[in-house]
PDB file of C-alpha atoms in Angstrom:
ATOM      1  CA  UNK W   1     156.806  45.124 159.181  1.00 71.00           C
ATOM      2  CA  UNK W   2     158.396  48.484 158.422  1.00 69.00           C
ATOM      3  CA  UNK W   3     157.075  50.010 161.643  1.00 76.00           C
ATOM      4  CA  UNK W   4     158.311  47.093 163.750  1.00 75.00           C
ATOM      5  CA  UNK W   5     161.759  47.311 162.215  1.00 72.00           C
ATOM      6  CA  UNK W   6     161.913  51.080 162.712  1.00 74.00           C
ATOM      7  CA  UNK W   7     160.936  50.731 166.365  1.00 76.00           C
ATOM      8  CA  UNK W   8     163.663  48.144 167.011  1.00 76.00           C
ATOM      9  CA  UNK W   9     166.403  50.776 166.592  1.00 79.00           C
ATOM     10  CA  UNK W  10     167.646  51.832 170.025  1.00 79.00           C
ATOM     11  CA  UNK W  11     168.951  55.198 171.173  1.00 85.00           C
ATOM     12  CA  UNK W  12     172.621  54.601 171.972  1.00 88.00           C
ATOM     13  CA  UNK W  13     173.185  58.138 173.370  1.00 89.00           C
ATOM     14  CA  UNK W  14     170.310  57.631 175.812  1.00 90.00           C
ATOM     15  CA  UNK W  15     171.690  54.258 176.870  1.00 91.00           C
ATOM     16  CA  UNK W  16     175.142  55.803 177.382  1.00 91.00           C
ATOM     17  CA  UNK W  17     173.682  58.655 179.465  1.00 93.00           C
ATOM     18  CA  UNK W  18     171.755  56.229 181.671  1.00 93.00           C
ATOM     19  CA  UNK W  19     174.861  54.074 182.165  1.00 93.00           C
ATOM     20  CA  UNK W  20     176.902  57.182 183.012  1.00 94.00           C
ATOM     21  CA  UNK W  21     174.378  58.354 185.589  1.00 95.00           C
ATOM     22  CA  UNK W  22     174.307  54.899 187.165  1.00 95.00           C
ATOM     23  CA  UNK W  23     178.121  54.709 187.212  1.00 94.00           C
ATOM     24  CA  UNK W  24     178.160  51.627 184.992  1.00 93.00           C
ATOM     25  CA  UNK W  25     179.589  53.024 181.766  1.00 90.00           C
ATOM     26  CA  UNK W  26     183.178  51.909 182.423  1.00 91.00           C
ATOM     27  CA  UNK W  27     182.280  48.560 183.952  1.00 93.00           C
ATOM     28  CA  UNK W  28     182.024  45.273 182.077  1.00 93.00           C
ATOM     29  CA  UNK W  29     178.229  45.240 182.150  1.00 93.00           C
ATOM     30  CA  UNK W  30     178.037  48.781 180.764  1.00 93.00           C
ATOM     31  CA  UNK W  31     180.442  47.945 177.942  1.00 92.00           C
ATOM     32  CA  UNK W  32     178.443  44.813 177.175  1.00 94.00           C
ATOM     33  CA  UNK W  33     175.183  46.782 177.071  1.00 93.00           C
ATOM     34  CA  UNK W  34     176.672  49.320 174.658  1.00 92.00           C
ATOM     35  CA  UNK W  35     178.190  46.615 172.441  1.00 91.00           C
ATOM     36  CA  UNK W  36     174.941  44.665 172.236  1.00 92.00           C
ATOM     37  CA  UNK W  37     172.962  47.847 171.609  1.00 91.00           C
ATOM     38  CA  UNK W  38     175.314  48.863 168.805  1.00 89.00           C
ATOM     39  CA  UNK W  39     175.130  45.416 167.217  1.00 87.00           C
ATOM     40  CA  UNK W  40     171.350  45.465 167.503  1.00 88.00           C
ATOM     41  CA  UNK W  41     171.275  48.879 165.825  1.00 88.00           C
ATOM     42  CA  UNK W  42     173.490  47.730 162.958  1.00 84.00           C
ATOM     43  CA  UNK W  43     171.242  44.744 162.264  1.00 84.00           C
ATOM     44  CA  UNK W  44     168.114  46.891 162.655  1.00 85.00           C
ATOM     45  CA  UNK W  45     169.378  49.497 160.158  1.00 84.00           C
ATOM     46  CA  UNK W  46     170.111  46.776 157.590  1.00 79.00           C
ATOM     47  CA  UNK W  47     166.655  45.303 158.106  1.00 82.00           C
ATOM     48  CA  UNK W  48     165.126  48.772 157.883  1.00 83.00           C
ATOM     49  CA  UNK W  49     166.833  49.386 154.541  1.00 78.00           C
ATOM     50  CA  UNK W  50     165.615  46.029 153.235  1.00 76.00           C
ATOM     51  CA  UNK W  51     162.035  46.534 154.426  1.00 80.00           C
ATOM     52  CA  UNK W  52     161.891  50.085 153.115  1.00 80.00           C
ATOM     53  CA  UNK W  53     163.104  48.933 149.699  1.00 75.00           C
ATOM     54  CA  UNK W  54     160.497  46.178 149.820  1.00 77.00           C
ATOM     55  CA  UNK W  55     157.827  48.760 150.565  1.00 79.00           C
ATOM     56  CA  UNK W  56     158.828  51.045 147.699  1.00 80.00           C
ATOM     57  CA  UNK W  57     159.874  48.742 144.834  1.00 77.00           C
ATOM     58  CA  UNK W  58     158.806  45.326 146.037  1.00 75.00           C
ATOM     59  CA  UNK W  59     160.812  42.320 147.103  1.00 72.00           C
ATOM     60  CA  UNK W  60     163.609  41.749 144.605  1.00 73.00           C
ATOM     61  CA  UNK W  61     166.731  39.770 145.279  1.00 75.00           C
ATOM     62  CA  UNK W  62     169.016  42.436 143.787  1.00 78.00           C
ATOM     63  CA  UNK W  63     167.758  45.037 146.313  1.00 73.00           C
ATOM     64  CA  UNK W  64     168.384  42.712 149.241  1.00 75.00           C
ATOM     65  CA  UNK W  65     171.795  41.749 147.862  1.00 81.00           C
ATOM     66  CA  UNK W  66     172.743  45.408 147.373  1.00 81.00           C
ATOM     67  CA  UNK W  67     171.819  46.213 150.978  1.00 75.00           C
ATOM     68  CA  UNK W  68     173.829  43.262 152.299  1.00 79.00           C
ATOM     69  CA  UNK W  69     176.857  44.036 150.095  1.00 87.00           C
ATOM     70  CA  UNK W  70     176.812  47.681 151.198  1.00 84.00           C
ATOM     71  CA  UNK W  71     176.658  46.605 154.828  1.00 80.00           C
ATOM     72  CA  UNK W  72     179.522  44.141 154.490  1.00 86.00           C
ATOM     73  CA  UNK W  73     181.523  46.816 152.654  1.00 90.00           C
ATOM     74  CA  UNK W  74     180.897  49.380 155.384  1.00 86.00           C
ATOM     75  CA  UNK W  75     181.921  46.893 158.061  1.00 85.00           C
ATOM     76  CA  UNK W  76     185.062  46.048 156.075  1.00 89.00           C
ATOM     77  CA  UNK W  77     186.028  49.712 155.766  1.00 91.00           C
ATOM     78  CA  UNK W  78     185.392  50.243 159.477  1.00 86.00           C
ATOM     79  CA  UNK W  79     187.481  47.249 160.546  1.00 87.00           C
ATOM     80  CA  UNK W  80     190.354  47.378 158.066  1.00 92.00           C
ATOM     81  CA  UNK W  81     190.692  51.127 157.441  1.00 91.00           C
ATOM     82  CA  UNK W  82     189.137  53.186 160.223  1.00 88.00           C
ATOM     83  CA  UNK W  83     190.076  50.999 163.187  1.00 85.00           C
ATOM     84  CA  UNK W  84     193.865  51.064 162.480  1.00 88.00           C
ATOM     85  CA  UNK W  85     193.701  54.777 161.660  1.00 88.00           C
ATOM     86  CA  UNK W  86     191.872  55.611 164.876  1.00 84.00           C
ATOM     87  CA  UNK W  87     194.246  53.348 166.815  1.00 84.00           C
ATOM     88  CA  UNK W  88     197.261  55.279 165.521  1.00 84.00           C
ATOM     89  CA  UNK W  89     195.636  58.629 166.273  1.00 83.00           C
ATOM     90  CA  UNK W  90     194.658  57.451 169.758  1.00 77.00           C
ATOM     91  CA  UNK W  91     198.196  56.237 170.471  1.00 79.00           C
ATOM     92  CA  UNK W  92     199.721  59.511 169.260  1.00 73.00           C
ATOM     93  CA  UNK W  93     197.327  61.586 171.356  1.00 71.00           C
ATOM     94  CA  UNK W  94     198.115  59.593 174.496  1.00 68.00           C
ATOM     95  CA  UNK W  95     201.897  59.773 174.044  1.00 67.00           C
ATOM     96  CA  UNK W  96     203.406  62.806 175.797  1.00 66.00           C
ATOM     97  CA  UNK W  97     204.615  65.466 173.360  1.00 63.00           C
ATOM     98  CA  UNK W  98     208.209  65.404 174.644  1.00 63.00           C
ATOM     99  CA  UNK W  99     208.418  61.653 174.076  1.00 59.00           C
ATOM    100  CA  UNK W 100     207.003  62.018 170.524  1.00 54.00           C
ATOM    101  CA  UNK W 101     209.509  64.784 169.737  1.00 56.00           C
ATOM    102  CA  UNK W 102     212.491  62.748 170.933  1.00 58.00           C
ATOM    103  CA  UNK W 103     211.357  59.556 169.246  1.00 56.00           C
ATOM    104  CA  UNK W 104     211.133  61.296 165.876  1.00 54.00           C
ATOM    105  CA  UNK W 105     214.790  62.383 166.008  1.00 56.00           C
ATOM    106  CA  UNK W 106     217.439  59.970 164.913  1.00 54.00           C
ATOM    107  CA  UNK W 107     219.150  58.140 167.732  1.00 54.00           C
ATOM    108  CA  UNK W 108     222.937  58.375 168.074  1.00 56.00           C
ATOM    109  CA  UNK W 109     224.788  55.309 166.869  1.00 55.00           C
ATOM    110  CA  UNK W 110     225.156  52.751 169.605  1.00 54.00           C
ATOM    111  CA  UNK W 111     228.557  51.436 170.636  1.00 53.00           C
ATOM    112  CA  UNK W 112     229.441  47.815 170.113  1.00 53.00           C
ATOM    113  CA  UNK W 113     229.709  47.076 173.824  1.00 54.00           C
ATOM    114  CA  UNK W 114     227.460  47.705 176.760  1.00 55.00           C
ATOM    115  CA  UNK W 115     228.466  50.279 179.368  1.00 58.00           C
ATOM    116  CA  UNK W 116     230.289  48.816 182.364  1.00 59.00           C
ATOM    117  CA  UNK W 117     228.106  47.818 185.241  1.00 58.00           C
ATOM    118  CA  UNK W 118     228.580  49.749 188.497  1.00 60.00           C
ATOM    119  CA  UNK W 119     230.757  48.088 191.115  1.00 59.00           C
ATOM    120  CA  UNK W 120     229.559  47.710 194.649  1.00 55.00           C
TER     121      UNK W 120
END
């Protein structure tokens, strides 16, 4: 059981390299393949931790519960902490520097009326 679980873990970098060479990495099918491979790996690593703890200390419900709680905790940290943090960093890195510099300065007070429209 341990060997079967260990062999179910895929090599995401190899999958990404193959998709890149085939020109499919940025297409929907390539993104789907990477997402499914990553999900499969996450489940496989949880199962590997459970089966390895079963092999060393036997099957106890507290070991299985600890592995599942740690996994749910890691997913929670990734979704609620790392994802927003990476999103902010990604947005800042994609915003041109001049625009970031001007947006950080305070804007002059706006007048109470709009500027007159040009006449034709």
